[in-house]
Short mmCIF file of C-alpha atoms in Angstrom, two decimals:
data_model
loop_
_atom_site.label_atom_id
_atom_site.label_comp_id
_atom_site.label_asym_id
_atom_site.label_seq_id
_atom_site.Cartn_x
_atom_site.Cartn_y
_atom_site.Cartn_z
CA MET A 1 -23.60 -23.17 -1.38
CA GLN A 2 -27.33 -22.58 -1.36
CA PHE A 3 -27.97 -21.72 -5.00
CA ALA A 4 -25.63 -23.80 -7.12
CA LYS A 5 -25.70 -26.90 -4.88
CA LEU A 6 -22.08 -27.42 -5.89
CA TYR A 7 -21.01 -28.89 -2.56
CA GLU A 8 -23.89 -31.37 -2.47
CA GLY A 9 -22.80 -32.52 -5.93
CA MET A 10 -19.23 -33.03 -4.79
CA LEU A 11 -20.28 -34.87 -1.67
CA ALA A 12 -22.45 -37.20 -3.79
CA THR A 13 -19.16 -38.59 -5.11
CA SER A 14 -16.51 -40.30 -3.04
CA LEU A 15 -15.25 -36.92 -1.80
CA GLY A 16 -15.61 -36.16 1.88
CA PRO A 17 -15.96 -32.81 3.65
CA LEU A 18 -12.17 -32.53 4.16
CA ASP A 19 -11.59 -33.13 0.43
CA VAL A 20 -14.08 -30.41 -0.46
CA ALA A 21 -12.50 -28.01 2.03
CA LEU A 22 -8.97 -28.71 0.76
CA GLY A 23 -10.08 -28.23 -2.86
CA GLU A 24 -11.60 -24.87 -2.04
CA ILE A 25 -8.55 -23.84 -0.02
CA LEU A 26 -6.13 -24.97 -2.75
CA LEU A 27 -7.94 -22.73 -5.22
CA ALA A 28 -7.38 -19.81 -2.83
CA LEU A 29 -3.71 -20.82 -2.53
CA LEU A 30 -3.31 -20.81 -6.30
CA ARG A 31 -4.66 -17.28 -6.42
CA GLY A 32 -2.40 -16.25 -3.54
CA ALA A 33 0.61 -17.79 -5.27
CA LEU A 34 -0.06 -15.76 -8.42
CA TYR A 35 -0.21 -12.55 -6.40
CA ALA A 36 2.90 -13.48 -4.42
CA VAL A 37 4.97 -14.20 -7.53
CA GLY A 38 3.91 -10.85 -8.97
CA PHE A 39 4.87 -8.99 -5.81
CA GLN A 40 8.13 -10.92 -5.55
CA LEU A 41 9.07 -9.98 -9.11
CA VAL A 42 8.29 -6.31 -8.53
CA MET A 43 10.29 -6.34 -5.29
CA GLN A 44 13.23 -7.93 -7.10
CA VAL A 45 13.14 -5.40 -9.94
CA LEU A 46 13.01 -2.51 -7.45
CA GLY A 47 15.82 -3.97 -5.36
CA LEU A 48 13.68 -4.45 -2.27
CA ASN A 49 14.67 -8.08 -1.70
CA LEU A 50 17.71 -7.54 0.47
CA SER A 51 18.67 -11.17 0.95
CA TRP A 52 18.60 -14.56 -0.72
CA TRP A 53 16.24 -15.57 2.10
CA ALA A 54 13.61 -13.70 0.10
CA LEU A 55 13.22 -16.86 -2.01
CA LEU A 56 11.55 -18.43 1.03
CA ALA A 57 8.99 -15.63 1.08
CA LEU A 58 6.91 -17.46 -1.53
CA PRO A 59 6.42 -20.61 0.60
CA ALA A 60 5.86 -18.32 3.60
CA VAL A 61 3.12 -16.46 1.74
CA LEU A 62 1.49 -19.76 0.80
CA LEU A 63 1.56 -20.80 4.46
CA ILE A 64 -0.07 -17.50 5.42
CA ALA A 65 -2.68 -17.88 2.68
CA PHE A 66 -3.40 -21.45 3.81
CA GLY A 67 -3.98 -20.23 7.36
CA PHE A 68 -6.32 -17.43 6.34
CA ALA A 69 -8.15 -19.59 3.78
CA SER A 70 -8.81 -22.44 6.20
CA VAL A 71 -10.06 -20.17 9.00
CA GLY A 72 -11.91 -17.99 6.52
CA MET A 73 -13.74 -20.96 5.07
CA ALA A 74 -14.72 -22.10 8.56
CA ILE A 75 -16.10 -18.64 9.36
CA THR A 76 -17.92 -18.09 6.07
CA SER A 77 -19.59 -21.49 6.31
CA TYR A 78 -21.69 -20.02 9.14
CA MET A 79 -22.86 -17.05 7.08
CA LYS A 80 -26.35 -17.25 5.65
CA THR A 81 -26.51 -14.15 3.41
CA PHE A 82 -24.17 -12.23 1.13
CA GLN A 83 -24.57 -9.15 3.33
CA GLN A 84 -22.87 -10.98 6.19
CA MET A 85 -19.71 -11.12 4.07
CA ASP A 86 -19.28 -7.39 4.82
CA TRP A 87 -18.40 -8.39 8.38
CA ILE A 88 -15.17 -9.85 7.03
CA ASN A 89 -14.08 -6.43 5.75
CA PHE A 90 -15.11 -4.93 9.09
CA VAL A 91 -12.56 -7.21 10.79
CA MET A 92 -9.87 -7.32 8.10
CA LEU A 93 -9.51 -3.58 7.48
CA PRO A 94 -8.43 -2.65 11.03
CA MET A 95 -6.19 -5.72 11.15
CA PHE A 96 -4.59 -4.57 7.89
CA LEU A 97 -4.14 -0.98 9.05
CA PHE A 98 -2.71 -1.84 12.49
CA SER A 99 -0.59 -4.90 11.62
CA ALA A 100 2.67 -2.91 11.44
CA THR A 101 2.58 -2.95 7.66
CA PHE A 102 2.76 0.84 7.32
CA TYR A 103 4.20 1.89 10.68
CA PRO A 104 6.50 0.17 13.16
CA ILE A 105 4.56 -1.48 15.94
CA THR A 106 6.41 0.71 18.44
CA VAL A 107 4.27 3.74 17.50
CA TYR A 108 1.32 2.16 19.28
CA PRO A 109 0.76 2.03 23.04
CA GLU A 110 1.99 -1.12 24.81
CA TRP A 111 -1.51 -2.54 25.35
CA LEU A 112 -2.35 -2.11 21.64
CA GLN A 113 0.96 -3.70 20.63
CA GLN A 114 -0.02 -6.83 22.55
CA VAL A 115 -3.41 -6.95 20.84
CA ILE A 116 -1.80 -6.50 17.41
CA GLN A 117 0.78 -9.21 18.11
CA ALA A 118 -2.03 -11.67 18.81
CA LEU A 119 -3.57 -11.09 15.37
CA PRO A 120 -2.61 -13.34 12.45
CA LEU A 121 -1.71 -10.64 9.96
CA TRP A 122 1.04 -9.25 12.20
CA HIS A 123 2.67 -12.70 12.21
CA GLY A 124 2.55 -12.79 8.42
CA VAL A 125 4.03 -9.32 8.09
CA GLU A 126 6.86 -10.17 10.47
CA LEU A 127 7.59 -13.48 8.74
CA VAL A 128 7.74 -12.07 5.22
CA ARG A 129 9.57 -8.92 6.32
CA GLY A 130 12.18 -11.03 8.09
CA LEU A 131 12.74 -13.18 5.03
CA THR A 132 12.91 -10.35 2.50
CA THR A 133 15.26 -8.21 4.60
CA GLY A 134 17.50 -11.09 5.69
CA ASP A 135 16.63 -10.68 9.37
CA VAL A 136 16.31 -14.44 9.81
CA GLY A 137 16.45 -16.11 13.18
CA TRP A 138 14.81 -18.76 15.29
CA GLY A 139 12.07 -16.27 16.19
CA LEU A 140 10.55 -16.67 12.74
CA LEU A 141 9.62 -20.25 13.62
CA TRP A 142 7.05 -18.92 16.10
CA HIS A 143 5.26 -17.24 13.21
CA VAL A 144 5.35 -20.49 11.23
CA LEU A 145 3.98 -22.36 14.25
CA TYR A 146 1.21 -19.76 14.63
CA TYR A 147 0.07 -20.46 11.08
CA ALA A 148 0.38 -24.24 11.48
CA VAL A 149 -1.99 -24.03 14.45
CA MET A 150 -4.28 -21.70 12.50
CA ILE A 151 -4.41 -24.15 9.58
CA THR A 152 -5.17 -27.09 11.86
CA ILE A 153 -7.96 -25.26 13.68
CA GLY A 154 -9.40 -23.97 10.42
CA LEU A 155 -9.43 -27.39 8.76
CA VAL A 156 -10.99 -29.08 11.78
CA PHE A 157 -13.78 -26.52 12.08
CA THR A 158 -14.38 -26.39 8.32
CA THR A 159 -14.58 -30.16 8.03
CA ARG A 160 -16.99 -30.41 10.95
CA ARG A 161 -19.13 -27.60 9.62
CA LEU A 162 -19.35 -29.05 6.12
CA ARG A 163 -20.17 -32.45 7.56
CA THR A 164 -22.95 -30.87 9.64
CA LEU A 165 -24.31 -28.89 6.69
CA PHE A 166 -24.33 -31.61 4.08
CA LEU A 167 -24.10 -35.06 5.59
CA ASP A 168 -26.51 -34.88 8.49
#
């Protein structure tokens, strides 16, 4: 943002901060969709998709990517140096390791289970796991709602931040 002045150039047109944010997020979604299709194909070849509900895993992954991209863009808009980007890995790595991706959540103490269940990656793991294994129920809608709220909050903060950075 500071060196290329790309965002200032976009905002000099009729685009607004929300348009710029959505364009950036849609690029992240395209990348996420490519990864998701690759994973889905590998899972299908290996026989790991246990239900036809697995077809809905692709839209679910895009919802998850939209949530992370919108909140991630809001957070990174406050970072001033490239070194501050390392903080993202500092947060994401423990979330990745403890999100019940590798072990069932029941191996953790009760207090840690509650912390993990409040994190966004756990909701994504549960949503995609439910769809690919055929364990589909009304409970999956809570995960969808979690990401809808995450997207809304991320877009609001990103739009406000870009407006503050470039229009004031």
